[in-house]
Amino acid sequence: MNRIDASEHYSESPSTTNQIPSLLTIIIDTNPRAWAAISEHLPISKAVANLLVFVNAHLAFGNDNHVAILAAHPNRAVWLYPRSPNPDRYSKSSNGDGQDVEMTDVDGQQDGGTVELSGSANKYPQFAQVETSILTSLRSLIDSTTPSDLNPTTLVSGALTLALSYTHKMAHAFEPAKKSSDPANPTSAPPASDPTAASAATLHSRIFILSVSDSEPAQYIPTMNAVFAASHARIPIDTLSLYGTPTFLQQAAFITGGTFLSAASNPRGLLSYLMFGFLADAEARKFLITPTQDSVDFRAACFCHRNVVDTGFVCSICLSIFCEVPENAECLTCGTKLALGKYGAKPAVVPRKKKKKKGRVNGVSGREETGSATGTPAPG
């Protein structure tokens, strides 16, 4: 009967018949000052156009692939796609004038009307939805930016936290239903005795950061907390740096097993870096030769002054880092009394023992004779 209707196809688990979904979460550094510095080589409009090609390529790899895009601004992190159900308090539509907030769905529909999707009728609908949502949200974000928001740094730690939360939410959505103890309401989940079903992955997740600014030492602690959370969840963090030296993101790529590339010398080749260096997911990279880092800057930021230090003092209890000895030798994080030992004391100098010289006996030195019968020839 299976030769006729392929009935065994319905009894197989989804992991063996279908492609495992892949979630790509993209964080775009939208620092206005940094983009103004590289506007002659790569304006933000061309960067977004290249990024849309990268997103469409990821979605075209499989029908079950998903994408989420955030903007890391100098003072906040904003969802670009999918649109957040909570209105942005910085936008012009929520300025506190007592009017209703305009709600926009992911597919571009609004209350009482429909926003025209960009592109022609030949464009794939999902591509058009993603493009419309990104451009609309990004334009709203730029319009709501005030001169007081123009900080030299970017809130990458907040965007990483939102990305991890969304990834965790999507992972739970793809998990198979748990087996119910009620016999009247059974589920289609595989039995717990099946080891292959328990270890099979339901979602391949990764985070990609497009960085154009330096790492902020004040964000070291929240950034590293998000990085270690991603490493524990086995979520690689990829980074493409177009400008600046993101030291903490370089460490994030090393800790989580991601890829770090610097395109500061040629930012115009953004699309080539995206397609050849970051298109493959974590599962496909096992069969490819991925780019590696020549050197990693492992310097940390101190907890007292938020300065990047080469050497410092570390608390043995909470592993807090200090650039100098705290006041009263107490840890500023956990309050532990730090035992510094003999730190700061001058080292003791031990004098060298003088060697005794051998004396002369009858005018002859104590060196060994060569035993030669002939003497030293005199000059003629």
PDB file of C-alpha atoms in Angstrom, residues 221-325:
ATOM      1  CA  ILE A 221      29.118  43.984  31.428  1.00  0.00           C
ATOM      2  CA  PRO A 222      25.693  43.791  29.663  1.00  0.00           C
ATOM      3  CA  THR A 223      27.345  42.872  26.371  1.00  0.00           C
ATOM      4  CA  MET A 224      29.320  40.006  27.897  1.00  0.00           C
ATOM      5  CA  ASN A 225      26.226  38.775  29.749  1.00  0.00           C
ATOM      6  CA  ALA A 226      24.375  38.541  26.435  1.00  0.00           C
ATOM      7  CA  VAL A 227      27.372  36.888  24.779  1.00  0.00           C
ATOM      8  CA  PHE A 228      27.657  34.166  27.425  1.00  0.00           C
ATOM      9  CA  ALA A 229      23.898  33.604  27.260  1.00  0.00           C
ATOM     10  CA  ALA A 230      24.183  33.115  23.491  1.00  0.00           C
ATOM     11  CA  SER A 231      27.106  30.744  23.978  1.00  0.00           C
ATOM     12  CA  HIS A 232      25.104  28.693  26.479  1.00  0.00           C
ATOM     13  CA  ALA A 233      22.204  28.499  24.003  1.00  0.00           C
ATOM     14  CA  ARG A 234      24.621  27.599  21.169  1.00  0.00           C
ATOM     15  CA  ILE A 235      23.704  30.658  19.129  1.00  0.00           C
ATOM     16  CA  PRO A 236      26.681  31.961  17.102  1.00  0.00           C
ATOM     17  CA  ILE A 237      27.154  35.711  16.832  1.00  0.00           C
ATOM     18  CA  ASP A 238      28.585  36.920  13.505  1.00  0.00           C
ATOM     19  CA  THR A 239      29.953  40.425  13.064  1.00  0.00           C
ATOM     20  CA  LEU A 240      30.877  42.444   9.991  1.00  0.00           C
ATOM     21  CA  SER A 241      32.687  45.655  10.885  1.00  0.00           C
ATOM     22  CA  LEU A 242      32.536  48.464   8.340  1.00  0.00           C
ATOM     23  CA  TYR A 243      34.159  51.127  10.520  1.00  0.00           C
ATOM     24  CA  GLY A 244      35.855  51.295  13.893  1.00  0.00           C
ATOM     25  CA  THR A 245      37.196  48.552  16.139  1.00  0.00           C
ATOM     26  CA  PRO A 246      34.406  46.621  17.925  1.00  0.00           C
ATOM     27  CA  THR A 247      36.601  44.826  20.450  1.00  0.00           C
ATOM     28  CA  PHE A 248      33.737  43.269  22.413  1.00  0.00           C
ATOM     29  CA  LEU A 249      32.019  41.975  19.267  1.00  0.00           C
ATOM     30  CA  GLN A 250      35.276  40.383  18.199  1.00  0.00           C
ATOM     31  CA  GLN A 251      35.344  38.541  21.523  1.00  0.00           C
ATOM     32  CA  ALA A 252      31.664  37.619  21.058  1.00  0.00           C
ATOM     33  CA  ALA A 253      32.374  35.941  17.731  1.00  0.00           C
ATOM     34  CA  PHE A 254      35.250  33.973  19.264  1.00  0.00           C
ATOM     35  CA  ILE A 255      33.300  32.851  22.352  1.00  0.00           C
ATOM     36  CA  THR A 256      30.140  31.794  20.493  1.00  0.00           C
ATOM     37  CA  GLY A 257      31.903  30.183  17.528  1.00  0.00           C
ATOM     38  CA  GLY A 258      30.791  32.828  15.044  1.00  0.00           C
ATOM     39  CA  THR A 259      32.579  34.677  12.259  1.00  0.00           C
ATOM     40  CA  PHE A 260      34.189  38.109  12.526  1.00  0.00           C
ATOM     41  CA  LEU A 261      35.225  40.037   9.424  1.00  0.00           C
ATOM     42  CA  SER A 262      36.459  43.580   9.032  1.00  0.00           C
ATOM     43  CA  ALA A 263      35.563  45.429   5.823  1.00  0.00           C
ATOM     44  CA  ALA A 264      36.905  48.792   6.948  1.00  0.00           C
ATOM     45  CA  SER A 265      39.416  48.816   4.095  1.00  0.00           C
ATOM     46  CA  ASN A 266      36.729  48.191   1.442  1.00  0.00           C
ATOM     47  CA  PRO A 267      33.194  48.918   2.695  1.00  0.00           C
ATOM     48  CA  ARG A 268      31.888  49.057  -0.880  1.00  0.00           C
ATOM     49  CA  GLY A 269      32.214  45.283  -1.096  1.00  0.00           C
ATOM     50  CA  LEU A 270      29.515  44.791   1.540  1.00  0.00           C
ATOM     51  CA  LEU A 271      27.399  42.453  -0.569  1.00  0.00           C
ATOM     52  CA  SER A 272      30.364  40.188  -1.339  1.00  0.00           C
ATOM     53  CA  TYR A 273      31.181  39.897   2.361  1.00  0.00           C
ATOM     54  CA  LEU A 274      27.556  39.095   3.180  1.00  0.00           C
ATOM     55  CA  MET A 275      26.996  36.469   0.490  1.00  0.00           C
ATOM     56  CA  PHE A 276      30.308  34.621   0.780  1.00  0.00           C
ATOM     57  CA  GLY A 277      31.053  34.994   4.479  1.00  0.00           C
ATOM     58  CA  PHE A 278      27.729  34.965   6.333  1.00  0.00           C
ATOM     59  CA  LEU A 279      25.049  33.319   4.187  1.00  0.00           C
ATOM     60  CA  ALA A 280      25.668  29.767   5.414  1.00  0.00           C
ATOM     61  CA  ASP A 281      24.105  28.878   8.752  1.00  0.00           C
ATOM     62  CA  ALA A 282      25.822  27.081  11.619  1.00  0.00           C
ATOM     63  CA  GLU A 283      24.910  23.625  10.310  1.00  0.00           C
ATOM     64  CA  ALA A 284      26.171  24.280   6.777  1.00  0.00           C
ATOM     65  CA  ARG A 285      29.440  25.751   8.051  1.00  0.00           C
ATOM     66  CA  LYS A 286      30.486  22.325   9.287  1.00  0.00           C
ATOM     67  CA  PHE A 287      31.123  21.357   5.658  1.00  0.00           C
ATOM     68  CA  LEU A 288      32.745  24.660   4.617  1.00  0.00           C
ATOM     69  CA  ILE A 289      36.015  26.445   5.314  1.00  0.00           C
ATOM     70  CA  THR A 290      34.871  29.569   7.135  1.00  0.00           C
ATOM     71  CA  PRO A 291      36.956  32.744   7.639  1.00  0.00           C
ATOM     72  CA  THR A 292      38.989  32.797  10.831  1.00  0.00           C
ATOM     73  CA  GLN A 293      40.468  35.589  12.952  1.00  0.00           C
ATOM     74  CA  ASP A 294      44.200  36.170  12.923  1.00  0.00           C
ATOM     75  CA  SER A 295      44.202  37.684  16.396  1.00  0.00           C
ATOM     76  CA  VAL A 296      41.595  38.439  19.056  1.00  0.00           C
ATOM     77  CA  ASP A 297      41.733  41.409  21.408  1.00  0.00           C
ATOM     78  CA  PHE A 298      40.821  39.918  24.796  1.00  0.00           C
ATOM     79  CA  ARG A 299      41.148  43.146  26.766  1.00  0.00           C
ATOM     80  CA  ALA A 300      38.363  43.768  29.261  1.00  0.00           C
ATOM     81  CA  ALA A 301      36.808  46.893  30.756  1.00  0.00           C
ATOM     82  CA  CYS A 302      37.213  47.562  34.466  1.00  0.00           C
ATOM     83  CA  PHE A 303      34.139  47.648  36.681  1.00  0.00           C
ATOM     84  CA  CYS A 304      35.137  50.846  38.480  1.00  0.00           C
ATOM     85  CA  HIS A 305      35.875  53.370  35.725  1.00  0.00           C
ATOM     86  CA  ARG A 306      34.767  51.417  32.593  1.00  0.00           C
ATOM     87  CA  ASN A 307      38.220  51.709  31.064  1.00  0.00           C
ATOM     88  CA  VAL A 308      39.715  49.049  28.792  1.00  0.00           C
ATOM     89  CA  VAL A 309      42.753  47.679  30.619  1.00  0.00           C
ATOM     90  CA  ASP A 310      45.560  45.273  29.797  1.00  0.00           C
ATOM     91  CA  THR A 311      46.336  44.305  33.403  1.00  0.00           C
ATOM     92  CA  GLY A 312      44.270  44.816  36.523  1.00  0.00           C
ATOM     93  CA  PHE A 313      42.957  43.361  39.769  1.00  0.00           C
ATOM     94  CA  VAL A 314      40.381  40.537  39.767  1.00  0.00           C
ATOM     95  CA  CYS A 315      38.103  39.614  42.656  1.00  0.00           C
ATOM     96  CA  SER A 316      38.456  35.924  43.460  1.00  0.00           C
ATOM     97  CA  ILE A 317      34.754  35.623  44.398  1.00  0.00           C
ATOM     98  CA  CYS A 318      32.769  37.401  41.644  1.00  0.00           C
ATOM     99  CA  LEU A 319      35.609  37.869  39.096  1.00  0.00           C
ATOM    100  CA  SER A 320      35.085  41.640  38.929  1.00  0.00           C
ATOM    101  CA  ILE A 321      37.905  43.531  37.224  1.00  0.00           C
ATOM    102  CA  PHE A 322      39.405  46.760  38.607  1.00  0.00           C
ATOM    103  CA  CYS A 323      42.042  48.992  37.076  1.00  0.00           C
ATOM    104  CA  GLU A 324      43.303  50.017  40.538  1.00  0.00           C
ATOM    105  CA  VAL A 325      42.931  48.837  44.105  1.00  0.00           C
TER     106      VAL A 325
END
